[in-house]
Amino acid sequence: MLTSGRTLEPYLGAVVATVIAWFAFTLPDRLDAITFQAFARLPLEWPLLLLLLLAVPRRLRRPVGVLCGLVLLLILFLKVADIGTREAFQRPFNPYLDIKMMADGWNLFSGTVGTLAAFAAVAAALVGLLVVLLLFLWAAARLTEIQRPGRSWLVLSLVTITLFGGTAFLLNAPRVEARMPSYLNNRLTLVIRSVQDMHVFETALSRGEGPRNGAGLFGRVRDKDFVLIFVESYGRSAVEDPRYASITRPRMESVQTEIERAGLASASAWVTAPTVGGLSWLAHGTLLSGLWVDSQARYDRLMISQQPSLNRLFAEAGWKSIAVMPAITMDWPEAAYYGYRQILAAADLDYQGKPFNWVTMPDQYTLSAFERLGRAPARAAGERVMAEVALISSHAPWTPVARLIDWDAVGDGSIFNEQAESGDTPRVVWADPERVRAQYIQTIDYSLETLGSYMARFGEDTVFVILGDHQPAAIITGPNASRAVPIHVVSADRDLVARFEREGFLTGMLPGTQTREWPMNEMRQVLIDLFSQP
């Protein structure tokens, strides 16, 4: 019995090695491509890998087995990472850029599903990869123990499969492929291009973009506050996708009616965001620097550059520059680049209510606290404000959904506790993609409703520029969605709004399908020009 087990063990190793290699080579790098048919293919790398293990001399079997195992582990890691980044950011995993963002990914993931669940998921993934590696190493060692005549038959079978498969591959037969060389080469090329891209960005930084100093700028709005508001995940799909337009378009029409009653005019257009699904800070950096910042590497370099931010230009022109960042809960050294005089991060906003899962506070409280802690003191001191505000109620996991209340009742935020405890948990919501999409558009609707009410109430002597930071993830938009986000200009100064209309903005709060679309970085110079021209 024992002898029989030992005899079968090498063949069991061949089976295990085949299963692992086949899975690694055929696993798609997109979630929507994972079907039974996806694995019903012949990867030519599989017989070649097994032949290599059988052909090497005895003294090289262990190091070659380890090398093959590590290659398979690398392929599996890259494909799983591809699936994640494609779902989140609609692009493949880039080792050069994305490794740096693992901490941010952990913060979002743990904030969405809970620290314990996130730790368990990550630990399970790491243990799973380790188990796969150890299983393959065991299988590779057993495979090489197959003796003749079984060894000869196995080699002959693998050679035959390779020859017939290779011929079929050359004849473009379906379901026969050799993708791994090009897959790994493309990843290496992606990394090389990313390094080269940094040299291009260095050139752009050395050349500079726009004015180097704010003195003498913005004369056209010198008697007004300028409030720049980024709305989380507010993309073109929210306005035009039939699944969402039935909610968003009536809301925008309602907002337009509300602000017009308050004496405000509006115009809207589109801008192309440098990111999708997340990494909001890239959008902030792009708009405020005037440079295209579409990677963490570019952003990190920008933060230590001399390229002046729009915030800094306003500060040099006499405005009090304020950051309102309810999502910032840790140290924020990047703030030094922007040149703020006052930073209202999560703790500074003094919210006493309960968080809405990852979302630290609802948008209405953020805006109310900004008026109380930012604008009111500045006005009392006779200062004009330039504020950069990030609204986050429409950030994943999109549950619970906040509701607008009377502004006079906002207080310290504790009134929102009941709302924060309402609704289903992220785990329940995210079990159903349709439910996720429904929750998403409800949070966008809330943010837009809140903004309409806010501008109508606090819009005196103010120019508002409101835009999305990026499109949401593919689960919301579907694949290959536009990267455009809406941008709105709102002010009681109708002549100023008319300037934007002459540039290509459409009157009102709804941009049209044919309305002009700018790269987000170019909008900085548009704002400088239209705010500065007599």
XYZ file of C-alpha atoms in Angstrom:
534
model
C 0.000 0.000 0.000
C 2.805 2.396 0.964
C 4.780 1.421 -2.130
C 1.725 2.059 -4.296
C 1.341 5.517 -2.739
C 4.963 6.324 -3.420
C 4.559 5.132 -7.004
C 1.532 7.349 -7.582
C 2.986 10.392 -5.848
C 5.101 11.543 -8.853
C 2.043 11.331 -11.116
C 0.011 13.277 -8.562
C 2.775 15.871 -8.720
C 2.364 16.043 -12.494
C -1.370 16.634 -12.080
C -0.922 19.346 -9.425
C 1.792 21.107 -11.441
C -0.465 21.001 -14.502
C -3.451 22.469 -12.642
C -1.433 25.314 -11.116
C 0.397 26.187 -14.328
C -2.773 25.928 -16.425
C -4.654 28.189 -14.011
C -1.860 30.776 -13.941
C -1.488 30.858 -17.713
C -5.203 30.993 -18.563
C -6.556 33.181 -15.735
C -7.919 36.355 -17.394
C -6.758 39.753 -16.172
C -10.298 41.185 -16.239
C -13.100 40.243 -13.870
C -15.766 40.145 -16.585
C -13.637 37.728 -18.633
C -13.502 35.037 -15.941
C -15.753 32.322 -17.346
C -15.480 28.574 -17.814
C -14.601 29.150 -21.463
C -11.654 31.309 -20.423
C -9.921 28.243 -18.973
C -10.866 25.980 -21.892
C -7.753 26.986 -23.805
C -4.366 25.411 -24.460
C -1.537 27.606 -23.182
C 1.628 26.451 -24.955
C 3.654 27.595 -21.961
C 2.195 24.685 -19.965
C 3.810 21.737 -21.837
C 7.033 23.724 -22.234
C 7.185 24.358 -18.492
C 6.716 20.678 -17.667
C 9.270 19.648 -20.292
C 11.766 22.051 -18.760
C 11.273 20.508 -15.323
C 11.725 17.012 -16.752
C 14.751 17.885 -18.886
C 17.063 19.643 -16.435
C 19.894 17.676 -14.772
C 19.260 16.400 -11.257
C 21.509 19.018 -9.609
C 19.503 21.859 -11.219
C 16.039 20.499 -10.507
C 15.472 22.351 -7.260
C 16.663 25.834 -8.378
C 14.815 25.500 -11.706
C 11.685 24.364 -9.857
C 11.911 27.354 -7.522
C 12.447 29.702 -10.467
C 9.429 28.296 -12.309
C 7.337 28.561 -9.152
C 8.305 32.193 -8.663
C 7.466 32.992 -12.287
C 4.021 31.432 -11.872
C 3.554 33.321 -8.615
C 4.517 36.574 -10.355
C 2.032 35.907 -13.165
C -0.751 35.155 -10.685
C 0.052 38.256 -8.638
C 0.062 40.495 -11.715
C -3.218 39.087 -12.992
C -4.982 39.429 -9.650
C -3.587 42.959 -9.341
C -4.791 43.674 -12.881
C -8.291 42.572 -11.953
C -8.279 44.900 -8.949
C -6.884 47.962 -10.709
C -9.098 47.472 -13.757
C -12.160 47.337 -11.524
C -11.063 50.388 -9.551
C -9.211 52.543 -12.090
C -9.976 50.971 -15.499
C -6.308 50.297 -16.284
C -3.796 47.477 -15.744
C -1.616 47.243 -12.666
C 1.576 49.286 -12.936
C 4.221 48.081 -10.437
C 6.213 51.300 -10.750
C 3.253 53.507 -9.848
C 0.869 51.375 -7.829
C 3.145 49.859 -5.191
C 3.455 53.358 -3.715
C -0.311 53.535 -3.231
C -0.778 50.341 -1.251
C -1.163 52.280 2.008
C -3.935 54.422 0.513
C -5.613 51.312 -0.856
C -5.477 49.716 2.586
C -7.015 52.809 4.196
C -9.924 52.800 1.745
C -10.442 49.020 1.867
C -10.338 48.813 5.657
C -12.569 51.867 5.946
C -15.133 50.250 3.656
C -15.313 46.680 4.986
C -13.760 47.131 8.430
C -10.199 46.609 9.639
C -10.722 43.009 10.744
C -12.394 41.953 7.489
C -9.769 43.777 5.423
C -6.931 42.154 7.360
C -8.553 38.737 6.941
C -8.968 39.265 3.192
C -5.381 40.413 2.680
C -4.015 37.648 4.894
C -6.079 35.058 3.016
C -4.762 36.330 -0.314
C -1.143 36.216 0.859
C -1.538 32.790 2.419
C -3.259 31.593 -0.750
C -0.344 32.715 -2.911
C 2.136 31.091 -0.520
C 0.179 27.828 -0.549
C 0.131 27.864 -4.354
C 3.907 28.364 -4.428
C 4.577 25.576 -1.910
C 2.203 23.230 -3.716
C 3.926 23.870 -7.010
C 7.387 23.326 -5.515
C 6.222 20.021 -4.045
C 4.581 19.046 -7.348
C 7.654 19.990 -9.385
C 9.867 17.876 -7.141
C 7.512 14.886 -7.402
C 7.176 15.317 -11.177
C 10.902 14.880 -11.701
C 10.799 11.568 -9.790
C 8.730 9.836 -12.480
C 10.709 6.860 -13.750
C 10.771 5.100 -17.096
C 8.717 4.048 -18.958
C 6.203 6.528 -17.501
C 8.694 9.360 -17.845
C 9.269 8.588 -21.530
C 5.543 8.470 -22.247
C 5.011 11.772 -20.425
C 7.820 13.483 -22.340
C 6.517 12.102 -25.630
C 3.000 13.303 -24.825
C 4.191 16.797 -23.907
C 6.365 17.042 -27.031
C 3.417 15.940 -29.174
C 1.123 18.506 -27.539
C 3.752 21.194 -28.056
C 4.272 20.351 -31.733
C 0.597 20.049 -32.619
C -0.309 23.030 -30.441
C 2.491 25.119 -31.924
C 1.343 24.270 -35.438
C -2.238 25.171 -34.548
C -1.012 28.405 -32.992
C 0.886 29.356 -36.154
C -2.284 28.646 -38.140
C -4.232 30.977 -35.804
C -6.386 28.167 -34.472
C -8.790 29.259 -31.731
C -8.125 28.364 -28.104
C -4.408 27.758 -28.610
C -2.216 30.564 -27.332
C 1.134 31.665 -25.994
C 0.305 34.910 -24.233
C 2.750 34.985 -21.357
C 5.844 36.304 -23.172
C 3.914 39.282 -24.538
C 2.039 39.710 -21.231
C 5.249 40.007 -19.222
C 6.961 42.048 -21.925
C 4.051 44.494 -21.990
C 4.314 44.897 -18.225
C 8.033 45.590 -18.465
C 7.365 48.069 -21.273
C 4.723 49.763 -19.116
C 7.233 50.245 -16.306
C 9.894 51.560 -18.705
C 7.414 54.011 -20.200
C 6.454 55.183 -16.722
C 10.089 55.943 -15.960
C 10.410 57.783 -19.280
C 7.204 59.659 -18.509
C 8.827 61.102 -15.417
C 11.557 62.608 -17.588
C 8.847 64.221 -19.723
C 7.191 65.571 -16.586
C 10.502 66.946 -15.341
C 10.771 68.893 -18.594
C 7.252 70.261 -18.122
C 8.089 71.314 -14.570
C 11.289 73.056 -15.618
C 9.396 74.906 -18.342
C 6.561 75.830 -15.996
C 2.931 76.505 -16.799
C 1.202 79.864 -16.547
C 2.110 82.813 -14.331
C 4.798 82.359 -11.696
C 3.346 84.917 -9.280
C -0.186 85.962 -8.416
C 0.472 89.661 -7.860
C -1.843 91.689 -10.059
C -4.025 88.748 -11.068
C -7.740 88.147 -10.550
C -8.777 91.786 -10.716
C -12.146 90.855 -12.215
C -13.151 89.009 -9.010
C -11.235 91.118 -6.476
C -14.399 91.847 -4.468
C -15.545 88.223 -4.323
C -14.776 84.972 -2.563
C -13.740 82.145 -4.873
C -14.933 78.718 -3.730
C -13.645 75.742 -5.717
C -15.567 72.574 -4.886
C -14.629 69.038 -5.931
C -17.531 66.570 -5.762
C -16.403 62.996 -5.204
C -17.070 60.553 -8.079
C -19.284 63.052 -9.929
C -18.648 62.056 -13.531
C -20.231 62.369 -16.938
C -21.966 59.026 -16.484
C -24.013 60.460 -13.617
C -25.440 63.027 -16.037
C -25.780 61.053 -19.272
C -26.044 57.347 -18.430
C -29.751 56.406 -18.729
C -29.501 54.507 -15.442
C -28.718 57.738 -13.606
C -29.905 60.608 -15.807
C -33.515 60.213 -14.675
C -32.375 61.232 -11.189
C -29.513 63.621 -11.917
C -31.019 65.744 -14.678
C -34.187 66.696 -12.758
C -32.000 67.437 -9.754
C -29.772 69.773 -11.771
C -32.826 71.503 -13.208
C -34.119 71.925 -9.663
C -30.746 73.308 -8.533
C -30.748 75.748 -11.436
C -34.224 76.987 -10.511
C -33.211 77.339 -6.861
C -30.060 79.357 -7.505
C -31.752 81.539 -10.115
C -34.356 82.488 -7.510
C -31.426 83.530 -5.326
C -30.111 85.751 -8.131
C -27.308 83.468 -9.294
C -26.401 82.609 -12.888
C -24.680 79.417 -14.012
C -22.860 77.856 -16.939
C -21.550 74.321 -17.410
C -19.092 72.303 -19.481
C -16.917 69.187 -19.266
C -13.322 68.589 -18.258
C -11.300 65.399 -18.727
C -10.040 64.031 -15.421
C -6.550 62.482 -15.146
C -7.836 59.562 -13.093
C -10.894 57.371 -12.755
C -12.364 55.410 -9.884
C -10.173 57.020 -7.223
C -6.946 58.924 -6.514
C -8.829 62.202 -6.176
C -5.660 64.066 -5.261
C -4.419 63.625 -8.829
C -7.393 65.667 -10.045
C -6.746 68.347 -7.428
C -3.088 68.516 -8.404
C -3.920 68.640 -12.113
C -6.418 71.494 -11.926
C -4.484 73.550 -9.417
C -1.025 73.175 -11.000
C -2.023 73.383 -14.654
C 0.037 70.239 -15.358
C -1.264 66.803 -16.284
C -0.833 64.735 -13.099
C -2.088 61.244 -13.919
C 0.139 59.125 -11.670
C 1.345 59.033 -8.099
C 4.916 59.487 -9.315
C 4.005 62.734 -11.075
C 2.064 63.906 -8.041
C 4.936 63.220 -5.656
C 7.297 65.162 -7.914
C 4.859 68.059 -8.232
C 4.648 68.356 -4.462
C 8.342 69.295 -4.219
C 8.371 71.534 -7.288
C 8.290 75.300 -7.733
C 5.229 75.225 -10.023
C 2.810 77.594 -8.236
C -0.621 76.255 -7.395
C -3.743 78.241 -8.176
C -4.266 78.510 -4.415
C -0.849 80.111 -4.002
C -1.496 82.557 -6.847
C -4.709 83.688 -5.155
C -2.886 84.014 -1.831
C -0.208 86.165 -3.471
C -2.969 88.306 -4.970
C -4.452 88.984 -1.540
C -6.970 86.213 -0.860
C -6.949 84.032 2.240
C -6.330 80.526 0.897
C -8.250 77.814 2.745
C -8.377 74.030 2.354
C -11.526 72.212 3.474
C -10.640 68.521 3.505
C -12.988 66.279 5.527
C -11.247 63.128 4.230
C -7.840 64.115 5.639
C -7.490 62.282 8.946
C -3.694 61.945 9.145
C -0.661 64.144 8.583
C -0.829 65.937 5.252
C 2.650 67.145 4.261
C 1.505 67.800 0.674
C -0.456 70.794 1.944
C 2.788 72.788 1.967
C 2.882 72.748 -1.837
C -0.520 74.367 -2.210
C 0.240 77.314 0.051
C -2.853 77.352 2.274
C -3.120 79.848 5.091
C -5.770 77.780 6.841
C -6.376 74.034 6.716
C -9.692 72.597 7.842
C -9.048 68.850 7.847
C -11.395 66.330 9.463
C -10.355 67.098 13.034
C -10.332 70.866 12.434
C -13.916 70.784 11.173
C -14.895 69.572 14.669
C -17.651 67.219 13.584
C -19.283 65.665 16.650
C -21.546 63.251 14.818
C -20.961 59.667 13.779
C -19.200 58.865 10.498
C -21.056 57.519 7.477
C -18.788 54.459 7.236
C -15.620 55.654 5.416
C -17.131 59.123 4.946
C -16.117 61.147 7.983
C -18.998 63.635 7.793
C -21.867 64.585 5.453
C -21.381 67.327 2.874
C -23.862 69.651 4.523
C -21.846 69.681 7.721
C -18.611 70.253 5.775
C -20.051 73.317 4.054
C -21.672 74.615 7.234
C -18.394 74.289 9.146
C -16.539 76.021 6.293
C -18.874 79.002 6.599
C -18.485 79.087 10.371
C -14.752 78.397 10.673
C -13.440 79.737 7.371
C -15.522 82.387 5.677
C -17.069 84.102 8.709
C -13.718 84.877 10.429
C -12.209 86.031 7.127
C -15.075 88.395 6.431
C -14.879 89.730 9.973
C -11.215 90.518 9.261
C -12.058 92.129 5.917
C -10.410 89.348 3.891
C -11.539 87.618 0.741
C -11.372 83.821 0.656
C -10.099 81.399 -1.959
C -11.205 77.962 -0.779
C -10.600 74.475 -2.122
C -13.342 72.202 -0.792
C -13.583 68.425 -1.164
C -17.058 66.946 -0.696
C -17.004 63.225 0.092
C -20.575 62.071 0.747
C -20.576 60.480 -2.712
C -17.481 58.404 -1.927
C -17.743 54.609 -1.830
C -19.198 52.584 -0.147
C -22.246 54.839 -0.747
C -24.068 53.770 2.375
C -25.729 55.212 4.343
C -27.082 58.049 2.195
C -27.185 61.418 3.935
C -30.240 63.696 3.795
C -30.414 67.483 3.657
C -31.738 69.177 6.803
C -32.392 72.764 7.835
C -29.081 74.660 7.820
C -29.875 76.257 11.164
C -30.139 72.793 12.725
C -26.719 71.513 11.594
C -24.881 72.639 14.725
C -21.972 70.407 15.751
C -23.141 67.580 13.505
C -24.541 65.288 16.183
C -27.964 65.730 14.591
C -26.729 63.453 11.782
C -26.221 60.456 14.098
C -29.541 58.872 13.202
C -28.738 59.183 9.491
C -25.268 57.726 10.033
C -26.761 54.633 11.670
C -29.422 54.104 8.999
C -29.322 51.934 5.903
C -27.618 48.639 5.210
C -23.971 47.858 5.796
C -21.468 47.985 2.919
C -21.322 44.184 2.945
C -25.063 43.970 2.287
C -25.080 46.728 -0.341
C -22.054 45.439 -2.230
C -23.491 41.941 -2.508
C -25.738 43.287 -5.288
C -24.172 45.393 -8.092
C -27.551 46.928 -8.949
C -27.925 48.021 -5.343
C -24.443 49.544 -5.431
C -25.380 51.607 -8.475
C -28.643 52.732 -6.887
C -26.829 53.820 -3.727
C -24.177 55.653 -5.750
C -26.610 57.874 -7.605
C -28.523 58.615 -4.406
C -25.345 60.017 -2.853
C -24.664 62.120 -5.961
C -28.233 63.396 -5.776
C -27.695 64.327 -2.132
C -24.465 66.190 -2.881
C -26.055 68.163 -5.720
C -29.134 68.993 -3.668
C -26.911 70.157 -0.821
C -24.828 72.316 -3.149
C -27.905 73.958 -4.628
C -29.234 74.817 -1.198
C -25.803 75.980 -0.042
C -25.181 78.295 -3.001
C -28.645 79.812 -2.764
C -28.086 80.526 0.925
C -24.410 81.545 0.971
C -23.771 82.738 -2.595
C -23.553 86.462 -2.022
C -20.336 88.020 -3.402
C -19.027 84.590 -4.322
C -17.872 82.776 -7.426
C -18.364 79.030 -7.222
C -16.592 76.577 -9.504
C -17.921 73.067 -8.939
C -16.606 69.971 -10.674
C -16.290 66.244 -10.275
C -12.904 64.878 -9.315
C -13.233 61.754 -11.478
C -15.636 59.167 -12.796
C -16.527 56.355 -10.364
C -15.316 52.777 -10.774
C -16.378 50.515 -13.631
C -19.020 48.822 -11.480
C -20.906 52.127 -11.768
C -20.032 53.334 -15.265
C -19.436 50.092 -17.122
C -16.272 49.511 -19.170
C -14.687 52.103 -21.450
C -16.644 55.034 -20.027
C -15.662 58.624 -20.722
C -13.198 60.221 -18.318
C -15.051 63.524 -18.440
C -16.583 65.185 -15.401
C -19.016 68.122 -15.268
C -17.823 71.596 -14.319
C -20.141 74.439 -13.298
C -19.537 78.146 -12.733
C -22.083 79.893 -10.494
C -22.165 83.561 -9.509
C -24.471 86.552 -9.149
C -22.079 88.316 -11.540
C -23.848 87.524 -14.808
C -21.215 89.261 -16.912
C -18.553 87.005 -15.415
C -20.617 83.889 -16.120
C -21.159 85.143 -19.677
C -17.376 85.105 -20.170
C -17.400 81.369 -19.603
C -20.276 80.972 -22.025
C -18.246 82.730 -24.696
C -15.419 80.258 -24.026
C -17.704 77.307 -24.725
C -19.686 76.732 -21.523
C -23.420 76.113 -21.882
C -25.868 78.301 -19.961
C -27.331 76.572 -16.917
C -26.377 73.632 -14.720
C -26.602 70.942 -17.401
C -23.787 70.630 -19.941
C -24.910 69.278 -23.303
C -23.599 66.268 -25.158
C -21.781 68.586 -27.582
C -20.592 71.090 -24.977
C -16.867 71.731 -25.072
C -14.557 69.472 -23.066
C -11.183 70.695 -21.770
C -8.337 68.645 -20.313
C -8.587 69.394 -16.600
C -5.119 70.945 -16.427
C -6.051 73.549 -19.074
C -8.963 74.803 -16.976
C -6.505 76.472 -14.597
C -5.415 78.948 -17.265
C -9.034 79.498 -18.327
C -9.864 80.508 -14.751
C -6.809 82.755 -14.499
C -7.612 84.496 -17.782
C -11.321 85.026 -17.185
C -10.813 86.114 -13.576
C -8.018 88.529 -14.529
C -9.139 90.211 -17.743
C -10.720 93.666 -17.193
